[in-house]
Coordinates of C-alpha atoms in Angstrom, one line a residue:
X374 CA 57.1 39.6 169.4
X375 CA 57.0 36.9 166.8
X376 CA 54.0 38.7 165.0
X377 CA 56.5 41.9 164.7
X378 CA 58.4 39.4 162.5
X379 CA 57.3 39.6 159.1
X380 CA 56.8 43.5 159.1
X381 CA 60.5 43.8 159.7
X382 CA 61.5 41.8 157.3
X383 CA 59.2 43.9 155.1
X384 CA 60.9 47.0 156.1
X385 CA 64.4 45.1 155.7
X386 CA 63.4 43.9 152.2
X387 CA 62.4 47.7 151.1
X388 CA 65.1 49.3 152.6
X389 CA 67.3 46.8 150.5
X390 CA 65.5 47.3 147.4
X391 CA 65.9 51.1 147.4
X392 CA 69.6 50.7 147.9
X393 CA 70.0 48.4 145.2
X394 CA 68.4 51.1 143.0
X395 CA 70.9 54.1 144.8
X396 CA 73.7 51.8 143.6
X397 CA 72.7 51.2 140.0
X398 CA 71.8 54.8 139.4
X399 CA 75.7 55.7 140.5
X400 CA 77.1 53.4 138.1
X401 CA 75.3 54.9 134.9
X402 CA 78.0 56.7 132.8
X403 CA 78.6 60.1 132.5
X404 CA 76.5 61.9 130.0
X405 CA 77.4 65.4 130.2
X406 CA 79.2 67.1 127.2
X407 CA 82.3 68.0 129.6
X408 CA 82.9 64.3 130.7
X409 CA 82.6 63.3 126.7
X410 CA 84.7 65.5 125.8
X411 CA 87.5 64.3 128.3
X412 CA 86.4 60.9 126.9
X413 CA 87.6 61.5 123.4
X414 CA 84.0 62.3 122.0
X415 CA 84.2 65.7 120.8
X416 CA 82.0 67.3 118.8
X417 CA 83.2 67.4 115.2
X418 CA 82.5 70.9 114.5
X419 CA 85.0 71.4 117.7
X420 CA 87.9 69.6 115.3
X421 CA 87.0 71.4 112.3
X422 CA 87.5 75.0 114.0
X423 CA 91.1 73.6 115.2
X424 CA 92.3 71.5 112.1
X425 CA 90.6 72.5 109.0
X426 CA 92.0 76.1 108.1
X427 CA 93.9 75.8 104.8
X428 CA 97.6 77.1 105.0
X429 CA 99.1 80.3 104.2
X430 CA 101.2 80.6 101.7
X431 CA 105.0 81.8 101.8
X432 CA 106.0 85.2 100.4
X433 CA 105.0 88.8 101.1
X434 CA 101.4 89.4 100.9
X435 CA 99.1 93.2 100.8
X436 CA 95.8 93.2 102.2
X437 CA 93.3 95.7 100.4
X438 CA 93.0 98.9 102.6
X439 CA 89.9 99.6 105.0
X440 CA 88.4 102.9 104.9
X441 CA 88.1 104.2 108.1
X442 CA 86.7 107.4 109.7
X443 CA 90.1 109.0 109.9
X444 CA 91.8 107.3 107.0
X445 CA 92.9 104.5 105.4
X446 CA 94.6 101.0 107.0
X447 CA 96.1 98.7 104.7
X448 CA 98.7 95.4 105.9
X449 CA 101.2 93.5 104.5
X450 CA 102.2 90.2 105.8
X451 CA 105.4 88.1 105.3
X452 CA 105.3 84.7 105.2
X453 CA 107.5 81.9 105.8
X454 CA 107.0 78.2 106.6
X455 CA 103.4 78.7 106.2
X456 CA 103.9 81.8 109.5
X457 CA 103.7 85.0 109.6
X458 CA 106.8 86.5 110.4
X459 CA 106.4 90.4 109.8
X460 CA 103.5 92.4 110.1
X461 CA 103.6 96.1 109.2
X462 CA 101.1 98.9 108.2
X463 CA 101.7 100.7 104.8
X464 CA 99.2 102.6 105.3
X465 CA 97.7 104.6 108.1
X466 CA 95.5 107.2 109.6
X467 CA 98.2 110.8 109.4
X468 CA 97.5 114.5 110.0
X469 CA 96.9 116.0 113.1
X470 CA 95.9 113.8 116.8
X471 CA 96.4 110.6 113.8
X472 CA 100.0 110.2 113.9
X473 CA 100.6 110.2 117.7
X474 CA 97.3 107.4 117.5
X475 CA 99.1 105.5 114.6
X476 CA 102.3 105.6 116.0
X477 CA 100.8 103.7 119.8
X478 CA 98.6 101.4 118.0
X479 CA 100.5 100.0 115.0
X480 CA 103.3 98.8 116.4
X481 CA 101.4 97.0 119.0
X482 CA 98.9 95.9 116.4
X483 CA 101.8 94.4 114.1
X484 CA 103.6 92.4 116.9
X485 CA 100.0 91.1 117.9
X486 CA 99.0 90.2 114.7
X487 CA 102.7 87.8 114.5
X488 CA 102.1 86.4 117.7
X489 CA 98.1 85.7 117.6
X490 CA 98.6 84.0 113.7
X491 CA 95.5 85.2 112.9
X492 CA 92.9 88.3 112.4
X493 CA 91.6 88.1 116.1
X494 CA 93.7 90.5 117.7
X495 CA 92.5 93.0 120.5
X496 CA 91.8 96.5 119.8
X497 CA 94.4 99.1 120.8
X498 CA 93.1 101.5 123.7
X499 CA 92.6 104.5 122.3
X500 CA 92.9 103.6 118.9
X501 CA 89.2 101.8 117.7
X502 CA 88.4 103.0 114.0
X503 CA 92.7 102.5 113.4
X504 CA 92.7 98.6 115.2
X505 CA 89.5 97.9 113.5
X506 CA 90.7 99.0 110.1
X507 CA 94.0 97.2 110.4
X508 CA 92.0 93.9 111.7
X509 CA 90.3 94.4 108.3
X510 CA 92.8 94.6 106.3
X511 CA 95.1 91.9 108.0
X512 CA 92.2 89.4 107.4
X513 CA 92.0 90.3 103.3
X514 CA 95.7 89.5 103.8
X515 CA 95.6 86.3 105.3
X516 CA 92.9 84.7 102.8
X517 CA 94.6 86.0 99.8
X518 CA 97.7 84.2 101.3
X519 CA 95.6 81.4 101.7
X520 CA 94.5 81.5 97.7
X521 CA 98.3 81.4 96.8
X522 CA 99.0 78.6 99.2
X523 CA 99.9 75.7 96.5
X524 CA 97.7 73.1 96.6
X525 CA 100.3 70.2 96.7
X526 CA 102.8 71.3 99.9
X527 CA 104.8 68.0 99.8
X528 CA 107.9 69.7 97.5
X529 CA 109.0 71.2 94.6
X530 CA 109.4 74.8 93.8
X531 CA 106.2 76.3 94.5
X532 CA 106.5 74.9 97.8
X533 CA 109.8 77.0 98.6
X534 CA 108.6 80.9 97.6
X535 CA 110.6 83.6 99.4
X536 CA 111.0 86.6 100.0
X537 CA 114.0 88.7 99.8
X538 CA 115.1 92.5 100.5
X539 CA 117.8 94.1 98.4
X540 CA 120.2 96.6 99.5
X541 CA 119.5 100.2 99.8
X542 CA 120.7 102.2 96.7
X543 CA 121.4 105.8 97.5
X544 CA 120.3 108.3 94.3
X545 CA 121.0 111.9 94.3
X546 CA 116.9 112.5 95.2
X547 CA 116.8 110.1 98.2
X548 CA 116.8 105.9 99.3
X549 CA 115.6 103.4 96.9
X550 CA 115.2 99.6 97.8
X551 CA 113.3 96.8 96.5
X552 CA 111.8 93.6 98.0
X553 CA 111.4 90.8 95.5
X554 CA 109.0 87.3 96.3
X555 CA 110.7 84.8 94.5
X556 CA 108.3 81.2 93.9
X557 CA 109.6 78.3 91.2
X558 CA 112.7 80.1 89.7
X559 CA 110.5 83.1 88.9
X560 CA 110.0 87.0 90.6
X561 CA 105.8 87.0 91.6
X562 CA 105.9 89.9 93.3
X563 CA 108.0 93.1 93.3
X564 CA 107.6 96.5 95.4
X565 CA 109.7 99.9 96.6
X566 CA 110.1 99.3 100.4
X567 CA 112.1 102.5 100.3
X568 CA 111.7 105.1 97.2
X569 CA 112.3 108.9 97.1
X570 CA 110.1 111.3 98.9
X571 CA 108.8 115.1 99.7
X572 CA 108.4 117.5 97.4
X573 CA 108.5 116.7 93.3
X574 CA 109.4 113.5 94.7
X575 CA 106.4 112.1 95.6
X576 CA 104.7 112.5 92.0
X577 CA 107.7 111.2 90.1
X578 CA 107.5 108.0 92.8
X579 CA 103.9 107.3 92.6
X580 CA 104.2 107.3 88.5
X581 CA 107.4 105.2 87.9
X582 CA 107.3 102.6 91.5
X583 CA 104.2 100.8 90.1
X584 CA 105.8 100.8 86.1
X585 CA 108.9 99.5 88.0
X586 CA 107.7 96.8 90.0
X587 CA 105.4 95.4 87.0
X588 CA 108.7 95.4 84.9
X589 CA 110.6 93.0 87.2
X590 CA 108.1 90.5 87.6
X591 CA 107.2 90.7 83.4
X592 CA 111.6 90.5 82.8
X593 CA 112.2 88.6 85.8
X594 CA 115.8 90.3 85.9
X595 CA 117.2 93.9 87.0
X596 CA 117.7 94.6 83.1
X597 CA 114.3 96.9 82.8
X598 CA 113.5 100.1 81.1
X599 CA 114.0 103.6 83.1
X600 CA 110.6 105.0 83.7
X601 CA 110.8 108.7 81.6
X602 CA 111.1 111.5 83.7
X603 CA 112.7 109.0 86.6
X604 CA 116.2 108.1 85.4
X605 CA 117.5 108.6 89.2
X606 CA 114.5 106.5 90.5
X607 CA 114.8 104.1 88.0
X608 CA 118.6 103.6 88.4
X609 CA 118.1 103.0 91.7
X610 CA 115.5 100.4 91.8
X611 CA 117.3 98.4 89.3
X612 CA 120.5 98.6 90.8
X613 CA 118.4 97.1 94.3
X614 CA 116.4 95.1 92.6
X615 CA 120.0 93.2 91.1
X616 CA 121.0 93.0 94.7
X617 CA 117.5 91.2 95.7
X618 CA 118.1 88.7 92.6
X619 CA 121.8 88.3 93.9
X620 CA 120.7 87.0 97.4
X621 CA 118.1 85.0 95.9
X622 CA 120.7 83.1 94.3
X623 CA 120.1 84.2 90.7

């Protein structure tokens, strides 16, 4: 028996020895990307995606319009605290099978595109060539928001830029009301939410809205020229446009 001896202790000091090893291998840290991430050691380019979009900034905002297969989509965004707060289609797919598809998808597409903050919205079923149109144009949009975004958001005016709807003025040929984006005292953006149409009306509209609008930002008041051959228009717009100056205080 006493011969037995030193091959157990052999075995003994082995079997030791390998479980010394076991132990140290367990107590090696964590090197798999989940574990460093929960350890605070991120990627960077992880950070960059979440922190490292410049802001939007505030006022009312028209994306350029996407061509698609059944028509143009073009969005406009409104803006506020550096969020978008209204999402709407001015233009849209129409004619035909369109207008039922236009009027499912848009309004879905509009409240997604408040709620996601962003271009990556799902398409509508149903609707593909409209939803990828109006993703399109939401994303044009957002960057040139993000161009006027000032450059120094810690005050002043050009920090505070709104956006303001005046009240509807009725003329004898139909609705005309006028949203105004006010930024540093001055009018940067004017447009006909509502203006006259059908008919005669829709020529006379399309010739004196865009003379209108250019008008009110160049005076920066409601005391413009009538556009010839649109004295009903034109009465109108200045008579909402003096109600948009009036609730932006001035």
């Amino acid at each position: 028996m006493r011969k037995s001896h030193p091959v157990r202790r052999a075995v003994l000091a082995t079997a030791a020895t390998v479980s010394g090893i076991v132990l140290l291998l367990s107590l090696k840290p964590a090197s798999d990307p989940g574990s460093a991430e929960a350890a605070g050691g991120a990627p960077p380019a992880a950070e960059s995606v979440q922190g490292g979009a410049r802001p939007i900034g505030d006022g009312t905002v028209t994306g350029d319009a996407a061509r698609t297969q059944y028509g143009a989509v073009q969005v406009r965004l409104t803006v506020s605290g550096g969020r978008i707060t209204k999402a709407e289609a001015v233009q849209a797919p129409e004619g035909g099978q369109s207008d039922q598809v236009t009027s499912n998808a848009v309004p879905r597409l509009n409240q997604a595109a408040v709620q996601a903050q962003s271009a990556d919205i799902d398409a509508v079923s149903g609707a593909t060539y409209t939803s990828a149109g109006y993703k399109e144009s939401l994303q044009s949009a957002l960057d040139k928001a993000r161009a006027s975004a000032p450059a120094d958001t810690g005050g002043g005016d050009a920090a505070q830029a709104r956006t303001v709807t005046g009240d509807v003025a009725q003329t004898q040929y139909g609705p005309v009301q006028v949203r105004i984006t006010v930024s540093g005292g001055r009018i940067t953006e004017a447009e006909a939410v509502q203006t006259p149409e059908g008919g005669q009306s829709d020529q006379v509209t399309s010739n004196a809205v865009p003379k209108l609008n250019q008008a009110a930002v160049q005076a920066g008041t409601a005391d413009i020229d009538a556009v010839s051959g649109a004295t009903y228009t034109s009465a109108g717009y200045k008579e909402s446009l003096q109600s948009a100056l009036d609730k932006a205080g001035g």
